[in-house]
PDB file of C-alpha atoms in Angstrom:
ATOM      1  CA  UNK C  19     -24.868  23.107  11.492  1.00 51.00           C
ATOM      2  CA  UNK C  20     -26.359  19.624  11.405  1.00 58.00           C
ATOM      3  CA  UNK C  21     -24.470  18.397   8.740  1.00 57.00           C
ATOM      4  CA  UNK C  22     -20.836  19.743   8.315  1.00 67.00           C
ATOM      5  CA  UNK C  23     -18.697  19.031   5.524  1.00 81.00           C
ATOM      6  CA  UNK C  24     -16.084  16.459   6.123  1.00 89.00           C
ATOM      7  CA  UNK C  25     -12.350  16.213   5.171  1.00 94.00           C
ATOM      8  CA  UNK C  26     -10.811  13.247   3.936  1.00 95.00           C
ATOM      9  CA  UNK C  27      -6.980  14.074   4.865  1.00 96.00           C
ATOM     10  CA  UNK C  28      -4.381  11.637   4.269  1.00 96.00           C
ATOM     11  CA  UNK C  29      -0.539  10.758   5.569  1.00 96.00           C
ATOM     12  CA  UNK C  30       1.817   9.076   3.304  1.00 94.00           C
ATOM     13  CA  UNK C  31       4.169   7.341   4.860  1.00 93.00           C
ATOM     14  CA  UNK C  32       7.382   7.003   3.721  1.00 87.00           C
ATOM     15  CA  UNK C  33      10.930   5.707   5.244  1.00 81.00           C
ATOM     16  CA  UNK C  34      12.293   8.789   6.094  1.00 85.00           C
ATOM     17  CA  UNK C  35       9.688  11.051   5.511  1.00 90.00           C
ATOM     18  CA  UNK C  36       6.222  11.717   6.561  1.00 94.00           C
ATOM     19  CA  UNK C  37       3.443  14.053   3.784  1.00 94.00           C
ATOM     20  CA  UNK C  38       0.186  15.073   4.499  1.00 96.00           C
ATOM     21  CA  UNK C  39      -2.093  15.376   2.102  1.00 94.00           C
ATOM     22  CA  UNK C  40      -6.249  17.200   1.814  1.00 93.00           C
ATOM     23  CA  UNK C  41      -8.003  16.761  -2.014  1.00 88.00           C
ATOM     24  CA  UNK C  42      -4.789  15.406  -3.398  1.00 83.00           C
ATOM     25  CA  UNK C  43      -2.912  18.474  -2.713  1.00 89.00           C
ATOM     26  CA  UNK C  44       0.493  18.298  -0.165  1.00 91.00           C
ATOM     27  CA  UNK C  45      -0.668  20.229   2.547  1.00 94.00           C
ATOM     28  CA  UNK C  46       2.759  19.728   4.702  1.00 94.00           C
ATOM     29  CA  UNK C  47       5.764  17.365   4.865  1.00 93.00           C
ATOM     30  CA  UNK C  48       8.227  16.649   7.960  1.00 94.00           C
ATOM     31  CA  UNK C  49      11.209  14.352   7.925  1.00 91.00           C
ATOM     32  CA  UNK C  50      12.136  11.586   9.942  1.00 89.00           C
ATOM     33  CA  UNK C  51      15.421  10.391  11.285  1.00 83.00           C
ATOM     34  CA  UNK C  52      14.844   7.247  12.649  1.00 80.00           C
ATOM     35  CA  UNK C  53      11.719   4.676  13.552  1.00 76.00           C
ATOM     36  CA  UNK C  54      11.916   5.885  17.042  1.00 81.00           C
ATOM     37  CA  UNK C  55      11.125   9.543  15.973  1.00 88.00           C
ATOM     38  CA  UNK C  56       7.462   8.078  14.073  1.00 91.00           C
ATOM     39  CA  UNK C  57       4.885   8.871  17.030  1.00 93.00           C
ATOM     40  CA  UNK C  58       6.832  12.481  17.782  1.00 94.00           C
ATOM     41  CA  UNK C  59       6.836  13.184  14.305  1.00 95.00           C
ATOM     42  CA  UNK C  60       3.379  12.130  13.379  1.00 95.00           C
ATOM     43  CA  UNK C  61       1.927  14.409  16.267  1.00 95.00           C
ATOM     44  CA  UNK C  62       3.885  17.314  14.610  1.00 95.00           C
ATOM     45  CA  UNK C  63       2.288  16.926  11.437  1.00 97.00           C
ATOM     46  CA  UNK C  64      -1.239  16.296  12.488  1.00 97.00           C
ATOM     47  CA  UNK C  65      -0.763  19.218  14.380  1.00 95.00           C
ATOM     48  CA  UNK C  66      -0.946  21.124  11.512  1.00 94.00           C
ATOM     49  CA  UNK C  67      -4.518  20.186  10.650  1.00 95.00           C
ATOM     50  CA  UNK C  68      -6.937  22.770  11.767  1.00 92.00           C
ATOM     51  CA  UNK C  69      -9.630  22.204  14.501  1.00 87.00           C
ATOM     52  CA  UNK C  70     -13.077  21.637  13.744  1.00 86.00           C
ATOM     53  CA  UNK C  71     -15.742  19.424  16.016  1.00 84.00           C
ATOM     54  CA  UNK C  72     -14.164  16.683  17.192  1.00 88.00           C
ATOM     55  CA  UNK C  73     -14.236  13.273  15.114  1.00 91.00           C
ATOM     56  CA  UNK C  74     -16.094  15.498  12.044  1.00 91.00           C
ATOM     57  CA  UNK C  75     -13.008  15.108   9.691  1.00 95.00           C
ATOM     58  CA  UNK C  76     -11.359  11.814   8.910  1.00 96.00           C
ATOM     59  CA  UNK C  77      -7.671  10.439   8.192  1.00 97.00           C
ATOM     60  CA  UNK C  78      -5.801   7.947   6.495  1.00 97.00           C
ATOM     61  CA  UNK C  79      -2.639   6.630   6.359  1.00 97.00           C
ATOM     62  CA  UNK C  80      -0.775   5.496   2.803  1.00 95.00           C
ATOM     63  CA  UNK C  81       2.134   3.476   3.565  1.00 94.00           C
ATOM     64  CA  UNK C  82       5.270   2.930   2.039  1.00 89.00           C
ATOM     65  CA  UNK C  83       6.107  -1.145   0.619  1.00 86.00           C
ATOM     66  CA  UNK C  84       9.107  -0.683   3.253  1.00 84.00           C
ATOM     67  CA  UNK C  85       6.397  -0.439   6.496  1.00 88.00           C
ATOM     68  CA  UNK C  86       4.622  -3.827   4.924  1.00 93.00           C
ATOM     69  CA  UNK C  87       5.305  -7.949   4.007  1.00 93.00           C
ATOM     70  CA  UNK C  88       3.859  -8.761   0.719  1.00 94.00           C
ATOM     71  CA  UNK C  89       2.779 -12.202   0.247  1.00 93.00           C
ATOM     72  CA  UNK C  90       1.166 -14.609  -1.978  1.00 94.00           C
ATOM     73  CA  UNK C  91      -0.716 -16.623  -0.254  1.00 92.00           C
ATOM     74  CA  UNK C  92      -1.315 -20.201  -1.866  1.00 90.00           C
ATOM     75  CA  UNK C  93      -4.971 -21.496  -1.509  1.00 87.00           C
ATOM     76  CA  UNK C  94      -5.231 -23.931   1.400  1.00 85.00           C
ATOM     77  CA  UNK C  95      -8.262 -26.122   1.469  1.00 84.00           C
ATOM     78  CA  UNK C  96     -10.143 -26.050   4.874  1.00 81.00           C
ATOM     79  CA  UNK C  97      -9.792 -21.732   5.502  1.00 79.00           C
ATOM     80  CA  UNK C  98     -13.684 -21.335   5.999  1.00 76.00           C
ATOM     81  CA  UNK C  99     -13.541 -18.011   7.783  1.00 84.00           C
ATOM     82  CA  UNK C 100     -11.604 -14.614   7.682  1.00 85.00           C
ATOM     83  CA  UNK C 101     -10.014 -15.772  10.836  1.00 89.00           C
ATOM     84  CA  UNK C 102      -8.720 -18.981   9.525  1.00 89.00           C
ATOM     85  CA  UNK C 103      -7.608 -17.201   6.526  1.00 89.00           C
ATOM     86  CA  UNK C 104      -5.168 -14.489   8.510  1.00 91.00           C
ATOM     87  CA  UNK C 105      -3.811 -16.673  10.573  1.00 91.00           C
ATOM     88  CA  UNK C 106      -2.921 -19.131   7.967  1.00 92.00           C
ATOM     89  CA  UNK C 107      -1.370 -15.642   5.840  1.00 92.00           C
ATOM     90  CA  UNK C 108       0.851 -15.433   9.075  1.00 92.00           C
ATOM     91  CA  UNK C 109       1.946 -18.809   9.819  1.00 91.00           C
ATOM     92  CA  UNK C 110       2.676 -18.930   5.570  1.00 91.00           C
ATOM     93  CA  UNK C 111       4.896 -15.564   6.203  1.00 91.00           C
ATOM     94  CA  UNK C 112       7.016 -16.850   9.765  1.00 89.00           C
ATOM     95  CA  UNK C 113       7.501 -19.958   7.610  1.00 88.00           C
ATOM     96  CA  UNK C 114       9.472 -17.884   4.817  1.00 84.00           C
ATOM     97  CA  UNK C 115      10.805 -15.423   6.777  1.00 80.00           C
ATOM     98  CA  UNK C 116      12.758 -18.157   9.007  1.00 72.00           C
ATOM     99  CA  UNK C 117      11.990 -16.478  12.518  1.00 68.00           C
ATOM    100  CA  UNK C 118       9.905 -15.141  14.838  1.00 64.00           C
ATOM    101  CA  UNK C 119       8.044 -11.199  14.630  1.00 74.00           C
ATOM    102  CA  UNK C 120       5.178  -9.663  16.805  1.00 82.00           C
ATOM    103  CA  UNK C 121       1.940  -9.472  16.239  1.00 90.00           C
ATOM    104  CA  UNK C 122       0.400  -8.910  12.810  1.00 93.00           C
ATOM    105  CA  UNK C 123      -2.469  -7.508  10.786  1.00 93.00           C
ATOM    106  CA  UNK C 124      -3.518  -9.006   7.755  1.00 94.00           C
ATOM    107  CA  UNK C 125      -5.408  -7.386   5.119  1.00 92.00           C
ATOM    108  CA  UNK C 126      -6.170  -9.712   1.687  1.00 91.00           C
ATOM    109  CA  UNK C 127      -7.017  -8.116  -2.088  1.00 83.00           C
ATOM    110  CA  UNK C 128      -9.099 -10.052  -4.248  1.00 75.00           C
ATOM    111  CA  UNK C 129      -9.117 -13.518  -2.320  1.00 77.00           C
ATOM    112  CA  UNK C 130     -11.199 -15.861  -4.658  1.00 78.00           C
ATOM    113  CA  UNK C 131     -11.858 -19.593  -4.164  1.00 79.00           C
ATOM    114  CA  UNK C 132      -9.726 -21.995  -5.311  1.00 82.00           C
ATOM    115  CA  UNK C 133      -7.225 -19.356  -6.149  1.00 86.00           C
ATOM    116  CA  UNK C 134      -3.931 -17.857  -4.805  1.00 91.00           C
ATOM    117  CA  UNK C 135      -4.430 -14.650  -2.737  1.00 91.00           C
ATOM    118  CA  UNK C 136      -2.448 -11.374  -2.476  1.00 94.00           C
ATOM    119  CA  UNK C 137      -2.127 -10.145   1.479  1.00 94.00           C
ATOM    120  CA  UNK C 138      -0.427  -7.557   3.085  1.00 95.00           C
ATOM    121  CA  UNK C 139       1.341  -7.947   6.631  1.00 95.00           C
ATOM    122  CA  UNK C 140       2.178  -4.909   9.240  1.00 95.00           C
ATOM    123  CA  UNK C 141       3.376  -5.138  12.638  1.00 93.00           C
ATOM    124  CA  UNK C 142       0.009  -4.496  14.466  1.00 94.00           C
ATOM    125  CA  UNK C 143       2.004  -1.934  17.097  1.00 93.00           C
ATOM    126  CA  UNK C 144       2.235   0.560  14.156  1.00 94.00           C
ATOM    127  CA  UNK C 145      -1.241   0.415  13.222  1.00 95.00           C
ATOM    128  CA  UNK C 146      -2.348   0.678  16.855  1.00 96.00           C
ATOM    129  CA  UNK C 147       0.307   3.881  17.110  1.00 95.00           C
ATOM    130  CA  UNK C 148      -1.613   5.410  13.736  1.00 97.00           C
ATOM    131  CA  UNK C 149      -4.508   4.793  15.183  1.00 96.00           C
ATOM    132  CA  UNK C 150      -3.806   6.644  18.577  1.00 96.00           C
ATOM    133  CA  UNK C 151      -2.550   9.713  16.628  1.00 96.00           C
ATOM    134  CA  UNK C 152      -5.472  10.541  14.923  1.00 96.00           C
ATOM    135  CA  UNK C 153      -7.601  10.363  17.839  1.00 95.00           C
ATOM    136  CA  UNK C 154      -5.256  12.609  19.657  1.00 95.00           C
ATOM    137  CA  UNK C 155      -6.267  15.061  17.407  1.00 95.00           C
ATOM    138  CA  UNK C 156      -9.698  14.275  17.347  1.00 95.00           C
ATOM    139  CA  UNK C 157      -9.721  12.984  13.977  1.00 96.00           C
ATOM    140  CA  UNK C 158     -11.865   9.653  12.573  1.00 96.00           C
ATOM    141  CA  UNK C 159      -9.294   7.137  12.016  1.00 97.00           C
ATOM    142  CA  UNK C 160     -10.292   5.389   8.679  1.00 95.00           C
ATOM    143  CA  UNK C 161      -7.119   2.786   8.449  1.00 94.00           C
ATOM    144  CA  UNK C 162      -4.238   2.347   6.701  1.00 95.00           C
ATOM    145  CA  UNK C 163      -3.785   1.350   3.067  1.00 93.00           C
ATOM    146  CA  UNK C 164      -0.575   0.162   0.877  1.00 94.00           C
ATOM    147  CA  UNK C 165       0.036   2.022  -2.225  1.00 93.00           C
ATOM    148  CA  UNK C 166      -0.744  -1.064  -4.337  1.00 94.00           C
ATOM    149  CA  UNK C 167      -4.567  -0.203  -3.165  1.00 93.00           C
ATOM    150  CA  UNK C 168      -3.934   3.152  -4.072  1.00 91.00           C
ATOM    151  CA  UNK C 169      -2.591   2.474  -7.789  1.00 92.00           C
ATOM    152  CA  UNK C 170      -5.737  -0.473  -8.338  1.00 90.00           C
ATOM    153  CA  UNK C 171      -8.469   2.137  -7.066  1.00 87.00           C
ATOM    154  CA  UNK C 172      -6.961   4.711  -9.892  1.00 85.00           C
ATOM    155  CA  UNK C 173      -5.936   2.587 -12.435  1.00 82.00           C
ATOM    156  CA  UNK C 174      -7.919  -0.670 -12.682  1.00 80.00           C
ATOM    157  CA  UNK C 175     -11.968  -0.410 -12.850  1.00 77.00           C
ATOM    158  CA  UNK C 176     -11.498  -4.386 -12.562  1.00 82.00           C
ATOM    159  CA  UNK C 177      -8.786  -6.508 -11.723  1.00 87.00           C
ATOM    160  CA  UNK C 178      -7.159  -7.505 -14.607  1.00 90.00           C
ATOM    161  CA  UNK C 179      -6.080 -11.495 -15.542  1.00 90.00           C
ATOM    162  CA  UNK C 180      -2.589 -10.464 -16.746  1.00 93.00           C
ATOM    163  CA  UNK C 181      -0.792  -7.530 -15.303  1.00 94.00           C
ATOM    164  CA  UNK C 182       2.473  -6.352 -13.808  1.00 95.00           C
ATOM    165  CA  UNK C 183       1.997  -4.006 -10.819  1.00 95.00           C
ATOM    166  CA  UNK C 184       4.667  -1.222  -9.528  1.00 95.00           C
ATOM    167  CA  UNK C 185       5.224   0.573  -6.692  1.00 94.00           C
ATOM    168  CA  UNK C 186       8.649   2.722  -7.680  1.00 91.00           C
ATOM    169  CA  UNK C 187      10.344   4.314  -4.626  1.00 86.00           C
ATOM    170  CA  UNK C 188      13.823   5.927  -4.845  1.00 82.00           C
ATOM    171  CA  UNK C 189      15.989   3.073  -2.884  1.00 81.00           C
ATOM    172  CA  UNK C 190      13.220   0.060  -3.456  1.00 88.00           C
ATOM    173  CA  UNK C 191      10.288  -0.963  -5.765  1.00 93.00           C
ATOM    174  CA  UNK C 192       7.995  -3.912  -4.978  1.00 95.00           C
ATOM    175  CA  UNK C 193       6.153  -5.432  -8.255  1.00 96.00           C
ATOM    176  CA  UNK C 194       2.808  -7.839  -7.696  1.00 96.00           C
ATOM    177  CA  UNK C 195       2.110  -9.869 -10.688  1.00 95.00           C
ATOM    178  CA  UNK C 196      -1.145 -11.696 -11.838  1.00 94.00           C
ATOM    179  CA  UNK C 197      -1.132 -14.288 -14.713  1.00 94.00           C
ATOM    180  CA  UNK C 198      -4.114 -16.095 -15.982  1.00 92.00           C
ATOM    181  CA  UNK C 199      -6.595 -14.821 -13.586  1.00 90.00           C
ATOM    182  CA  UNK C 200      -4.803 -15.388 -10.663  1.00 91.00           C
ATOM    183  CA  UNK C 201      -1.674 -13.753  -8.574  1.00 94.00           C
ATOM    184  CA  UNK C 202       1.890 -15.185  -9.685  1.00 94.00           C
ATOM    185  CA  UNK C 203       4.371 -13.610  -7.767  1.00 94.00           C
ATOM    186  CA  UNK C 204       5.339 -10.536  -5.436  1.00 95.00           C
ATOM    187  CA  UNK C 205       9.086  -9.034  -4.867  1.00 94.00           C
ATOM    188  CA  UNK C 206      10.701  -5.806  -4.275  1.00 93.00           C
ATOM    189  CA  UNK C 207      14.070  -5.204  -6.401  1.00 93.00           C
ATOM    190  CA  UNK C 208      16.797  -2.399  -5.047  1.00 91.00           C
ATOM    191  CA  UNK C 209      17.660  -0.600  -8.051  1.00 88.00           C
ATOM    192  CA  UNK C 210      17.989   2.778  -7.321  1.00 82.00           C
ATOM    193  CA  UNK C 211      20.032   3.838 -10.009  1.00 86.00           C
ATOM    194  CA  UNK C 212      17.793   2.576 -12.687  1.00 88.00           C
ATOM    195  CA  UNK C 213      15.151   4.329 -14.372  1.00 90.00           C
ATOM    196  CA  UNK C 214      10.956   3.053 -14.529  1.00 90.00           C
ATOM    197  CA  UNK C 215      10.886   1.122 -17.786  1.00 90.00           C
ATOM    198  CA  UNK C 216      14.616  -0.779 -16.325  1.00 92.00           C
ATOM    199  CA  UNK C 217      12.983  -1.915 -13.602  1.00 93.00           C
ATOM    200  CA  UNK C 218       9.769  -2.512 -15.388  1.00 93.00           C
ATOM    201  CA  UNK C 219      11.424  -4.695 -17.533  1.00 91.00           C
ATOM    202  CA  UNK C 220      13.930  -6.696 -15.125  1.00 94.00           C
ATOM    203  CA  UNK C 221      10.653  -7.267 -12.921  1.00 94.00           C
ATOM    204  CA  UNK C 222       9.039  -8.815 -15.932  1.00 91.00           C
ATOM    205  CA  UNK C 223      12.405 -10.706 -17.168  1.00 92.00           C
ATOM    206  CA  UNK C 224      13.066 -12.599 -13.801  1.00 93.00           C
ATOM    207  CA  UNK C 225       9.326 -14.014 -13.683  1.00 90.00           C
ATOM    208  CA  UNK C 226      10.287 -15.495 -17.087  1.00 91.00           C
ATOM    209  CA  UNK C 227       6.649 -14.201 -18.440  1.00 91.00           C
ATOM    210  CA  UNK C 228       5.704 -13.133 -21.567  1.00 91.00           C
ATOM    211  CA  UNK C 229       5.448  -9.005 -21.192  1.00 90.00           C
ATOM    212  CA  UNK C 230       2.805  -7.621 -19.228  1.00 92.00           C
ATOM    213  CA  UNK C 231       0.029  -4.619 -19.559  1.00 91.00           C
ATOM    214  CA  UNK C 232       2.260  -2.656 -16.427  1.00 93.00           C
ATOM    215  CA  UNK C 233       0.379  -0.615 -14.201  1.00 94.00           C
ATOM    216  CA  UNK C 234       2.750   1.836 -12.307  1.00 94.00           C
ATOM    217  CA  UNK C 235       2.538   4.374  -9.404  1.00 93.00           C
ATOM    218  CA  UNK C 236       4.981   6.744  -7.827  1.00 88.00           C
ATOM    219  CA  UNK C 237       5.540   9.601  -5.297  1.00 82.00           C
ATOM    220  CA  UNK C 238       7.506  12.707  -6.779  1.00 78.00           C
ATOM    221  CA  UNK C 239       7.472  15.831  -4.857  1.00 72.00           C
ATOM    222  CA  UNK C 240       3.517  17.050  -4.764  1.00 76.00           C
ATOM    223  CA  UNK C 241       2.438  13.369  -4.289  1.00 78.00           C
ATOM    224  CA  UNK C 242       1.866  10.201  -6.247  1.00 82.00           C
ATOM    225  CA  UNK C 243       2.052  10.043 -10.223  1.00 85.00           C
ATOM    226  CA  UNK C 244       0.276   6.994 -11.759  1.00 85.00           C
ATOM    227  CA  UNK C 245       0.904   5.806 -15.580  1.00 82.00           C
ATOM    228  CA  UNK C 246      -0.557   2.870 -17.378  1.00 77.00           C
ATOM    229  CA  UNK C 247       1.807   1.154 -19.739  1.00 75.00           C
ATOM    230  CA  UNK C 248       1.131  -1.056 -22.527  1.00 70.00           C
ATOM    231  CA  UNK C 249       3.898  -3.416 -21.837  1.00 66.00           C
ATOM    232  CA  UNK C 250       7.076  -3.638 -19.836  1.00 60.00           C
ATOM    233  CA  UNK C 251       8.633  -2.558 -22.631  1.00 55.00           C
ATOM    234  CA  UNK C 252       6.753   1.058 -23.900  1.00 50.00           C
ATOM    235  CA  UNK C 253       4.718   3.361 -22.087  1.00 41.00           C
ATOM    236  CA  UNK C 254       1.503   4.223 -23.140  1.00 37.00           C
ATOM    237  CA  UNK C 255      -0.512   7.264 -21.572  1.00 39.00           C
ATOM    238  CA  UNK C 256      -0.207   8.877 -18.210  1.00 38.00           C
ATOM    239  CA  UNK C 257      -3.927   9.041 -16.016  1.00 33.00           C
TER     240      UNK C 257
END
C-alpha cells in the first residue's frame, strides 16, 4: 500500500498516572509511583500500541501543568530572533525562581510585538526521554503539548482580549489570564477540596479583575472535558 492510513495516538501525562489515548477514546492507562518509574512505565504503555511499518503512525504527548513552568514573559526591547527570545524566557524564569535548574525548552503562545508573551518551560531531559520512547517503538514523535494548547485549539477559534483560562486537576489548577489584548497573569492555586466555579472564582478574585468569559478544561476518567463559561461566576454550555 503506498499510502497507509496514519494514527494520531496520544499520552497524557499526568503526576501519577500515565493514559493513552487513539480518536479521543482511552485506549489504556498505567500508574506511576514515582518520577523514576516514567521511562519504565512509558515503554509499558506504548507497548500496547500495535505494530504497523515503522514511523507510519505518530504520537504525542499532553502534559500535565505539574511537568511545566508557566510564565509571562514581559516584552523586552532588543529580542530580534526566536533564540534571543528563549533564552531571555529562561533567564526571566531562574530570576523568579531564585536558583539554578537544567536545561530548558521553551515553547511561546501568541508572542506579539510590543506585548507580554505567554511561554511554557520543561526540563529538556524529559522531552528528550519522550522523544526516545516513541522511537523505540517505531512511532513519529510529533512533540509535546500543555493542556492550555489543548483547551485554546477546542475552545477558542481566536484568541480572545479578555479571558480567564483553566486547567482543573484534582490536587492543583493553573489559570492564564489575558486582559485588554494582552496576557495579565499566570498561577496555579491548590484547592483540592473545592469545586470548578470556587476556583473559577478565587482565580478571578485575587487578580482583582472585573469577571472574565472562563474557558475551562479537565481530565475525568475517559479523558478531558472542556466547558465554556460565561463568567467566573455561571456556566454557560458544555462543547
Amino acid at each position: 500500500m503506498l499510502f497507509p492510513y496514519t494514527n494520531l495516538w496520544q499520552v497524557f501525562l499526568q503526576p501519577r498516572c500515565l493514559q493513552l489515548f487513539l480518536a479521543q477514546k482511552k485506549i489504556a492507562q498505567i500508574d506511576v509511583e514515582s518520577d523514576a518509574e516514567l521511562a519504565s512505565s512509558l515503554d509499558a504503555l506504548l507497548a500496547q500500541i500495535p505494530s504497523r511499518l515503522p514511523f507510519v503512525d505518530s504520537i504525542e504527548f499532553i502534559l500535565d501543568s505539574s511537568q511545566l513552568h508557566y510564565l509571562i514573559v514581559p516584552w523586552q526591547q532588543g529580542m530580534n530572533t526566536p533564540v534571543d527570545r528563549d533564552h531571555y524566557a529562561i533567564a526571566f524564569h531562574l530570576q523568579q525562581q531564585g536558583q539554578a535548574s537544567g536545561p530548558m525548552r521553551v515553547a511561546f503562545t501568541d508572542y506579539a510585538y510590543g506585548k507580554n508573551g505567554f511561554a511554557a518551560l520543561m526540563d529538556k531531559d524529559i522531552f528528550e526521554l519522550l522523544g526516545v520512547a516513541a522511537r523505540r517503538r517505531r512511532l513519529r514523535f510529533t512533540g509535546s503539548r500543555s493542556q492550555f494548547d489543548v483547551l485554546w485549539r477546542k475552545a477558542c477559534r481566536s484568541m480572545p482580549d479578555d479571558a480567564l483560562f483553566a486547567c482543573m486537576g484534582p490536587q492543583q489548577s493553573s489559570f492564564a489570564l489575558r486582559y485588554q489584548h494582552q496576557w495579565h497573569s499566570v498561577f496555579s492555586l491548590h484547592l483540592p477540596t473545592a469545586d470548578t466555579q470556587t476556583q473559577l472564582e478565587t482565580a478571578n478574585r485575587l487578580t482583582g479583575l472585573p469577571p472574565l468569559a472562563c474557558f475551562v478544561i479537565q481530565p475525568d476518567a475517559d479523558g478531558f472535558v472542556t466547558a465554556s463559561f460565561s463568567d467566573a461566576s455561571r456556566a454557560q454550555e458544555n462543547l
